[in-house]
C-alpha atoms as a PDB file:
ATOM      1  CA  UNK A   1      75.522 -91.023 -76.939  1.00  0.00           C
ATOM      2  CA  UNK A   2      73.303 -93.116 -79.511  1.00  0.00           C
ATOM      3  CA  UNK A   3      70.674 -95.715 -78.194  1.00  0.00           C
ATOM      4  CA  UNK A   4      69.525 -98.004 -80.212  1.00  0.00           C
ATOM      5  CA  UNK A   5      66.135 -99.740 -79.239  1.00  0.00           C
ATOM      6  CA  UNK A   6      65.248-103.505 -81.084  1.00  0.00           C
ATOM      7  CA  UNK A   7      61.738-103.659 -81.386  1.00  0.00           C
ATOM      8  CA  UNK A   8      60.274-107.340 -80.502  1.00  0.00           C
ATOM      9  CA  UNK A   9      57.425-109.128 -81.356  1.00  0.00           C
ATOM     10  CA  UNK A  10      56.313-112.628 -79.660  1.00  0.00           C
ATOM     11  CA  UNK A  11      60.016-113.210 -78.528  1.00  0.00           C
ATOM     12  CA  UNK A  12      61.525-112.689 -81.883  1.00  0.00           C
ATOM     13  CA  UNK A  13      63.026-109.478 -83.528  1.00  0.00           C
ATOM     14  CA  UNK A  14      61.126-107.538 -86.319  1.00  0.00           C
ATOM     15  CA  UNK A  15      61.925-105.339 -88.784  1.00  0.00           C
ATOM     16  CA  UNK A  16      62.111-102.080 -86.866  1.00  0.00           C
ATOM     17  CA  UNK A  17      64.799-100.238 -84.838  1.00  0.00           C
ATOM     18  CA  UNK A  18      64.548 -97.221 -82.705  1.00  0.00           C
ATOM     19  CA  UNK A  19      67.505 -94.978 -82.449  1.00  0.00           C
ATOM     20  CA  UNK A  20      68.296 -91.681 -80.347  1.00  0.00           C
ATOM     21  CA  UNK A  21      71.163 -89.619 -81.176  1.00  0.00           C
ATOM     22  CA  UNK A  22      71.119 -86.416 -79.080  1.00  0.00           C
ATOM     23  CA  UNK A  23      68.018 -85.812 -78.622  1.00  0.00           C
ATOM     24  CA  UNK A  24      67.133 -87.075 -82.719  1.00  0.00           C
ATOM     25  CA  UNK A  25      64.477 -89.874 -82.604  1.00  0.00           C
ATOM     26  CA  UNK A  26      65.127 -92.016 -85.359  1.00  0.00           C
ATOM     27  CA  UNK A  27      62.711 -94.618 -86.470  1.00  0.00           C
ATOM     28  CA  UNK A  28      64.098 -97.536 -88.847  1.00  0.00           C
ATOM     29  CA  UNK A  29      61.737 -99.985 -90.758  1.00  0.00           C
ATOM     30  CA  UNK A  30      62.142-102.342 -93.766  1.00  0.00           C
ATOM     31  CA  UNK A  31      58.547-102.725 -94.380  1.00  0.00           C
ATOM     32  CA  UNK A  32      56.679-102.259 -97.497  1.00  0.00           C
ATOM     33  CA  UNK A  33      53.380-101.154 -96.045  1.00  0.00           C
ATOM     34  CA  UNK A  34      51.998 -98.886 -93.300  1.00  0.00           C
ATOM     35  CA  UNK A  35      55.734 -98.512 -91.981  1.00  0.00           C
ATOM     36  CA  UNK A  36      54.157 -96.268 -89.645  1.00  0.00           C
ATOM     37  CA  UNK A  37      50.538 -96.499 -87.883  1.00  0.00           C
ATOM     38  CA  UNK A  38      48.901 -94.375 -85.068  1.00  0.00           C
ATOM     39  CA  UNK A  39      45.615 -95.842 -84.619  1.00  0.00           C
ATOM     40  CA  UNK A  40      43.219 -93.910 -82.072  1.00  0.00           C
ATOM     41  CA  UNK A  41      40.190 -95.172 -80.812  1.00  0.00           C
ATOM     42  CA  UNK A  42      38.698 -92.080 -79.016  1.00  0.00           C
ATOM     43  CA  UNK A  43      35.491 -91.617 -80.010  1.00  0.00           C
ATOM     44  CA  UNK A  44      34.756 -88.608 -77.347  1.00  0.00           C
ATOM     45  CA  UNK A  45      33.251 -85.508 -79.363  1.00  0.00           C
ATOM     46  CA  UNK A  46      36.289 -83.171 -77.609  1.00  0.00           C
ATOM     47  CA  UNK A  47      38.508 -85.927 -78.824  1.00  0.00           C
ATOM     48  CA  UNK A  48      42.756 -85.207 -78.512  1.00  0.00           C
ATOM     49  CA  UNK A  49      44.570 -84.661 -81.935  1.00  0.00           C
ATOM     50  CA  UNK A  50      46.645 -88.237 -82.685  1.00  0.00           C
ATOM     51  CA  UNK A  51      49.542 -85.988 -83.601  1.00  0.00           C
ATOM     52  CA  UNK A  52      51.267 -83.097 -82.385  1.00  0.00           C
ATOM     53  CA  UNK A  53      54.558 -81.327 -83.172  1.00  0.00           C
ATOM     54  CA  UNK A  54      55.226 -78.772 -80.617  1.00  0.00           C
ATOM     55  CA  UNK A  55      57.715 -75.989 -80.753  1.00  0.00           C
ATOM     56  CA  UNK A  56      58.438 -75.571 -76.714  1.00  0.00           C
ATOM     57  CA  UNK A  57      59.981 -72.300 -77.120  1.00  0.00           C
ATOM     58  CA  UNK A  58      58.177 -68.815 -77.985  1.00  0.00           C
ATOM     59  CA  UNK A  59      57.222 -67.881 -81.516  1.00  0.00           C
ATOM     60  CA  UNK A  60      58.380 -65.377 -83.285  1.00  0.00           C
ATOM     61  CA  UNK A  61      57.494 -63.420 -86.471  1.00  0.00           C
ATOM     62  CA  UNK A  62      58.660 -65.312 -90.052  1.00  0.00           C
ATOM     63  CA  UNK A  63      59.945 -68.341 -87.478  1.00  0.00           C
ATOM     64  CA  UNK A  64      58.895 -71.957 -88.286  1.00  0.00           C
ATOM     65  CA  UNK A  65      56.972 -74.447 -85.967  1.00  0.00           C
ATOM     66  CA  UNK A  66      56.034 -77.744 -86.278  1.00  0.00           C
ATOM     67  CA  UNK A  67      57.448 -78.722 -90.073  1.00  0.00           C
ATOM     68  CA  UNK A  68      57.267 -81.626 -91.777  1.00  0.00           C
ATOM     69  CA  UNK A  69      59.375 -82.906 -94.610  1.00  0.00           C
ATOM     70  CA  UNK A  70      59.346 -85.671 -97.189  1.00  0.00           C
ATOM     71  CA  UNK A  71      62.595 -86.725 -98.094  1.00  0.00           C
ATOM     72  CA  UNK A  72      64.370 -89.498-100.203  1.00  0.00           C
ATOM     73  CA  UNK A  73      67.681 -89.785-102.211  1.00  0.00           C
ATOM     74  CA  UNK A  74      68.780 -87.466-105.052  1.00  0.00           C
ATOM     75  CA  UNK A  75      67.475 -89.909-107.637  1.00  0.00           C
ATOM     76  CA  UNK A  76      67.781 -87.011-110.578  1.00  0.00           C
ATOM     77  CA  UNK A  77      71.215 -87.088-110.624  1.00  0.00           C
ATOM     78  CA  UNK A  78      72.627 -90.525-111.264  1.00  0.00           C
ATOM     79  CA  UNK A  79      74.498 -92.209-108.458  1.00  0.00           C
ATOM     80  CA  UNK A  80      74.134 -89.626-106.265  1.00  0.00           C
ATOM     81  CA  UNK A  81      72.393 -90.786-102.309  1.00  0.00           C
ATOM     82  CA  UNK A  82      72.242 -86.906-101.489  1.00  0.00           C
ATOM     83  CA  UNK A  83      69.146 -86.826 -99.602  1.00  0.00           C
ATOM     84  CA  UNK A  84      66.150 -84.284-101.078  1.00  0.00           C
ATOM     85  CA  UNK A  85      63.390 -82.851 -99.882  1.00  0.00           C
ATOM     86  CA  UNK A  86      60.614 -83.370-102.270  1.00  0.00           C
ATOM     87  CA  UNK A  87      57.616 -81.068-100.464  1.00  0.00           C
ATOM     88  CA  UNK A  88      57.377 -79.768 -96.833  1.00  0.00           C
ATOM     89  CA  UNK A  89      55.095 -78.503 -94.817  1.00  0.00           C
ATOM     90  CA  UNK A  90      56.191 -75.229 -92.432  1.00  0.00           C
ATOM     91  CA  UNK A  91      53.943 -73.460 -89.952  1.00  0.00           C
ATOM     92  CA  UNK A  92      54.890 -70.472 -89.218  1.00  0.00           C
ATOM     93  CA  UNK A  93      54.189 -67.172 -87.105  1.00  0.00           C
ATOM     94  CA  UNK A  94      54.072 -64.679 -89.847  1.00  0.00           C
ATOM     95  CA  UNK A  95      51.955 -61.053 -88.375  1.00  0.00           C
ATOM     96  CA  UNK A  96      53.555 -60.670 -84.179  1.00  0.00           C
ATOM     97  CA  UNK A  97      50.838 -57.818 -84.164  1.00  0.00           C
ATOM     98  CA  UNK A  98      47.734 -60.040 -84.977  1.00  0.00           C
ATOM     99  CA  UNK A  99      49.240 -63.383 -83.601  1.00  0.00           C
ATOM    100  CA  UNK A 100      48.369 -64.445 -87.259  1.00  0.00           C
ATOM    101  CA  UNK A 101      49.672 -68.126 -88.376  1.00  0.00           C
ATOM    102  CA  UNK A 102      50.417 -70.019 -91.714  1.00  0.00           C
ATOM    103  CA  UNK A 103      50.900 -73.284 -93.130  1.00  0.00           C
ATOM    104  CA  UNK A 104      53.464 -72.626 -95.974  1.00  0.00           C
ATOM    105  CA  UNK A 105      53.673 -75.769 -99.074  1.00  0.00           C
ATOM    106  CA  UNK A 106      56.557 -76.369-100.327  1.00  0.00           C
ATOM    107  CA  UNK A 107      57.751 -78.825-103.561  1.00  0.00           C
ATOM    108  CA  UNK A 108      60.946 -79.492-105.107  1.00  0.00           C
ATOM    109  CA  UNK A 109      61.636 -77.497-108.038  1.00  0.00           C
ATOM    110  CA  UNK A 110      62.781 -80.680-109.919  1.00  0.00           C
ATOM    111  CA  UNK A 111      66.661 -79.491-111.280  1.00  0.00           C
ATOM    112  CA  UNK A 112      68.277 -81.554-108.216  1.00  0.00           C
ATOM    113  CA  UNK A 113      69.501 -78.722-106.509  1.00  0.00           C
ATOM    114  CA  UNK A 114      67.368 -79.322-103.741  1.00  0.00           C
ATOM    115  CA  UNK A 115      66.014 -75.665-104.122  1.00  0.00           C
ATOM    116  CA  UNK A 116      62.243 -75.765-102.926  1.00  0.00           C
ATOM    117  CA  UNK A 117      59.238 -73.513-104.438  1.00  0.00           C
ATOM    118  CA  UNK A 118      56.266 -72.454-102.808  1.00  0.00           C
ATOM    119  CA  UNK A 119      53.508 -73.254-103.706  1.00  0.00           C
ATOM    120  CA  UNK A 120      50.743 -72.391-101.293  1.00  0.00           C
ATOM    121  CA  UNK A 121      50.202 -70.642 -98.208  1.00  0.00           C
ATOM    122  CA  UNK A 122      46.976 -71.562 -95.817  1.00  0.00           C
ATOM    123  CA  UNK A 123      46.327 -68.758 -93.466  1.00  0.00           C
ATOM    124  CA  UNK A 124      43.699 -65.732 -92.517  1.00  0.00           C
ATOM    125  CA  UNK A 125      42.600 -62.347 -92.656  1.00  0.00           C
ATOM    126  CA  UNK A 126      41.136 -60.014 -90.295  1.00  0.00           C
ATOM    127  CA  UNK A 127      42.116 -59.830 -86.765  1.00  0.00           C
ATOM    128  CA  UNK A 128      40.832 -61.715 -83.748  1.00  0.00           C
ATOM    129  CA  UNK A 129      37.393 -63.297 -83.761  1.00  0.00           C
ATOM    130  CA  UNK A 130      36.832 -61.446 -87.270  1.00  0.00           C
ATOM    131  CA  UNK A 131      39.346 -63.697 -89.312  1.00  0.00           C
ATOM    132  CA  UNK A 132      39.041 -65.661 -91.815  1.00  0.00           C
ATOM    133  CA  UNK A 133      40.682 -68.509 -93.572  1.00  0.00           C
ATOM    134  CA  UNK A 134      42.828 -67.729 -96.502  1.00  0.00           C
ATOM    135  CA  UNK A 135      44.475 -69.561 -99.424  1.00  0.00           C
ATOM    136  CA  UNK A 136      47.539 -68.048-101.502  1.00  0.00           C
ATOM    137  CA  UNK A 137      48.828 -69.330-104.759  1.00  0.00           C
ATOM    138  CA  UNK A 138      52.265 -69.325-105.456  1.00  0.00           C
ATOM    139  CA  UNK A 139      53.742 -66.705-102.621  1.00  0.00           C
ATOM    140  CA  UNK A 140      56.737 -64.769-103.026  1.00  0.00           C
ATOM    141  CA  UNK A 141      57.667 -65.269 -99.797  1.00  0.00           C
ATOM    142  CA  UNK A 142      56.993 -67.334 -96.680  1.00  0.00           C
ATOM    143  CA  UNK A 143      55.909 -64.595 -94.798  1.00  0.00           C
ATOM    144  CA  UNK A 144      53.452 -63.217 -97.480  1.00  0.00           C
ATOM    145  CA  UNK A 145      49.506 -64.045 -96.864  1.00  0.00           C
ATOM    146  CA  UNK A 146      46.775 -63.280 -98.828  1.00  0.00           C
ATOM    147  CA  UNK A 147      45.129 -60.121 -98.905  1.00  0.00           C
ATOM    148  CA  UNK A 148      41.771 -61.579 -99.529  1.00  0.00           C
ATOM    149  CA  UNK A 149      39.809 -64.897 -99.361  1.00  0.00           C
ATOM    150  CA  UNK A 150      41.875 -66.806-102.381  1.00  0.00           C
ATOM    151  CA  UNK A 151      44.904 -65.004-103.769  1.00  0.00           C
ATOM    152  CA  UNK A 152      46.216 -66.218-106.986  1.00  0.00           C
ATOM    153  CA  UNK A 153      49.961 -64.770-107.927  1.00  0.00           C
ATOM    154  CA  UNK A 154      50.216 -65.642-111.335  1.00  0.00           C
ATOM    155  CA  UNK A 155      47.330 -67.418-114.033  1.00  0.00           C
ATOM    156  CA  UNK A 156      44.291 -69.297-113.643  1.00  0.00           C
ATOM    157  CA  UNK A 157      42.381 -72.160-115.361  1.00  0.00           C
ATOM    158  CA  UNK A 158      38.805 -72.795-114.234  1.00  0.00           C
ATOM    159  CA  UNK A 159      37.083 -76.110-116.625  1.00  0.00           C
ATOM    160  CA  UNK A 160      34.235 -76.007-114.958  1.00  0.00           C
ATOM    161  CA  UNK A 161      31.552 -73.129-114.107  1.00  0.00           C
ATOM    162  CA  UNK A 162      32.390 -70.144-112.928  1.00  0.00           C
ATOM    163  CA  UNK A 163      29.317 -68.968-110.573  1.00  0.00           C
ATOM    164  CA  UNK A 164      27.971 -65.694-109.342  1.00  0.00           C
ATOM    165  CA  UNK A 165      27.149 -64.425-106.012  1.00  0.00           C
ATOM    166  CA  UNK A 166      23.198 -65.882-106.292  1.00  0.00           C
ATOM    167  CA  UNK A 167      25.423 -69.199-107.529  1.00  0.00           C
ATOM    168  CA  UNK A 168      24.004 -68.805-110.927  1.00  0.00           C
ATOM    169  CA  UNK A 169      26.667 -69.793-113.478  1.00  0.00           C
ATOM    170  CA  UNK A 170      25.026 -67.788-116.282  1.00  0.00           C
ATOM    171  CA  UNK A 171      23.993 -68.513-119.793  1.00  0.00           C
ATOM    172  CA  UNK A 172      26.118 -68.618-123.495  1.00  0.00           C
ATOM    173  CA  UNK A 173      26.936 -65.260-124.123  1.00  0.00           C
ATOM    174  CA  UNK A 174      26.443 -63.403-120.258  1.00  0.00           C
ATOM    175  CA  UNK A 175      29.378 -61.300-118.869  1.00  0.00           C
ATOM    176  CA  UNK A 176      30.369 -61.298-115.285  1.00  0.00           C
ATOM    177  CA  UNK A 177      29.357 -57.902-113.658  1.00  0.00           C
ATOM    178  CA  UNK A 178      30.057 -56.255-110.164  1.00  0.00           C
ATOM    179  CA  UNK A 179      27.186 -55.363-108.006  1.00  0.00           C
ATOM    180  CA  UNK A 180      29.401 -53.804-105.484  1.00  0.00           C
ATOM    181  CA  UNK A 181      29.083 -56.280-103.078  1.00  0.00           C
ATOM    182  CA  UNK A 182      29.231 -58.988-105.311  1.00  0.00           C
ATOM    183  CA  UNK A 183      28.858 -60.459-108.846  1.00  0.00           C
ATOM    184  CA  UNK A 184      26.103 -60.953-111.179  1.00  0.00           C
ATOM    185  CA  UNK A 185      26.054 -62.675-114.725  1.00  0.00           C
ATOM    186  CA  UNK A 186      24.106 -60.872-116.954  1.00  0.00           C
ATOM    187  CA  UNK A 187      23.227 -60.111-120.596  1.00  0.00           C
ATOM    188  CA  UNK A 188      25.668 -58.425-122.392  1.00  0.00           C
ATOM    189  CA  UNK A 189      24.271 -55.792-124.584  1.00  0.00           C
ATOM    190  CA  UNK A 190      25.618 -55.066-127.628  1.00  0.00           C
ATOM    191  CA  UNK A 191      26.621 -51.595-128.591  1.00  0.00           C
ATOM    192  CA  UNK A 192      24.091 -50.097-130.920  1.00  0.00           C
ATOM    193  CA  UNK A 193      24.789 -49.908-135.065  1.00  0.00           C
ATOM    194  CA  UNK A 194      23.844 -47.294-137.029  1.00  0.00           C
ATOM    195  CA  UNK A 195      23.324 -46.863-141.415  1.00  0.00           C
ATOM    196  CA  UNK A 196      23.729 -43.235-142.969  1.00  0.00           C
ATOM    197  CA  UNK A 197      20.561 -41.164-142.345  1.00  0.00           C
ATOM    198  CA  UNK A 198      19.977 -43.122-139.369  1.00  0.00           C
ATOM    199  CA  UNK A 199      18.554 -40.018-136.591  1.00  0.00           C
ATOM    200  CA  UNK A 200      20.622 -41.168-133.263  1.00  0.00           C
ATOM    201  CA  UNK A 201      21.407 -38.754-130.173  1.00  0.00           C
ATOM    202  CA  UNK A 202      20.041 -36.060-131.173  1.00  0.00           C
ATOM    203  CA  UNK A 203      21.287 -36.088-134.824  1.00  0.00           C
ATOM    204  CA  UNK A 204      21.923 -37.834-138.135  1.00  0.00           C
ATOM    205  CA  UNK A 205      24.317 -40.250-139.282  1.00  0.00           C
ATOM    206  CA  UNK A 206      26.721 -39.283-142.129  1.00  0.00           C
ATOM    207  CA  UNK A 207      29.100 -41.499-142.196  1.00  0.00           C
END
């Protein structure tokens, strides 16, 4: 059974149609700007999200909740109205043990297969209270999360300064050291050079 619902404004039809199809909510408009507004004015500080997707069944480990897609036609290959999805968004439960959750990125690899690639997965480490937020670059999976803070599978490209622990960005010419617990620019020293008949550790240069 479809329903179809004409949305009305001071006694004369607009631009807008609602339509339900079996349980599919399908909103229609033809207008060129802010084709569709929530505006909340709760101001409470415990305030209620404007939008939720919810999942009403149980989750389960790898299984998607709550996605979001952007979609339009097919307009790399010529003629075609085949309908893409350019990026998504997918939560999903990926660790049963630790209840852990992601938010998987997704964008369209750009042949017009409609094959998508991940790019980035939001989740956390650590179990419990103890977590932690996490960010991976480029996943192989959408099940994999990052092993520490900020994951990077593949290259990186900083332009600006790269800081240290004390969020000192060093000097011309300072290396990036461990401390153990952290990192420390400091001065890199140069390894000695020696002439013939120089005396050095214990002995003398010959050659």
């Amino acid at each position: 059974t479809v329903n179809t619902i004409p949305m009305f404004s001071n006694g004369g039809l607009i631009d807008s149609v609602i339509t339900q199809n079996a349980g599919t909510v399908i909103i229609r408009t033809t207008g060129s700007v802010d084709n569709l507004k929530i505006v909340s004015t709760d101001t409470s500080t415990g305030g209620a999200p404007d939008i939720v997707l919810l999942a009403d069944v149980p989750a389960v480990t790898g299984d998607s909740h709550g996605d979001i897609l952007f979609q339009g036609q097919n307009g790399m290959v010529p003629g075609s109205g085949n309908v893409l999805t350019y990026t998504g968004l997918f939560s999903k439960m990926v660790d049963k043990d630790n209840n852990h959750s992601s938010l998987v990125m997704t964008t369209h690899k750009g042949n017009g297969s409609g094959a998508q690639a991940l790019t980035a997965t939001f989740s956390a480490k650590g179990t419990n209270n103890a977590a932690t937020g996490t960010l991976l670059i480029n996943p192989s999976s959408v099940t994999e999360v990052a092993s520490y803070n900020l994951d990077v599978n593949g290259d990186a490209r900083i332009t600006g300064a790269l800081v240290d622990s004390s969020a000192n960005a060093g000097t011309a010419g300072q290396v990036l050291s461990s401390t153990v617990t952290g990192t420390a620019w400091i001065t890199n020293n140069s390894a000695a050079t020696y002439s013939i008949g120089d005396f050095a550790h214990g002995g003398i240069v010959f050659w």
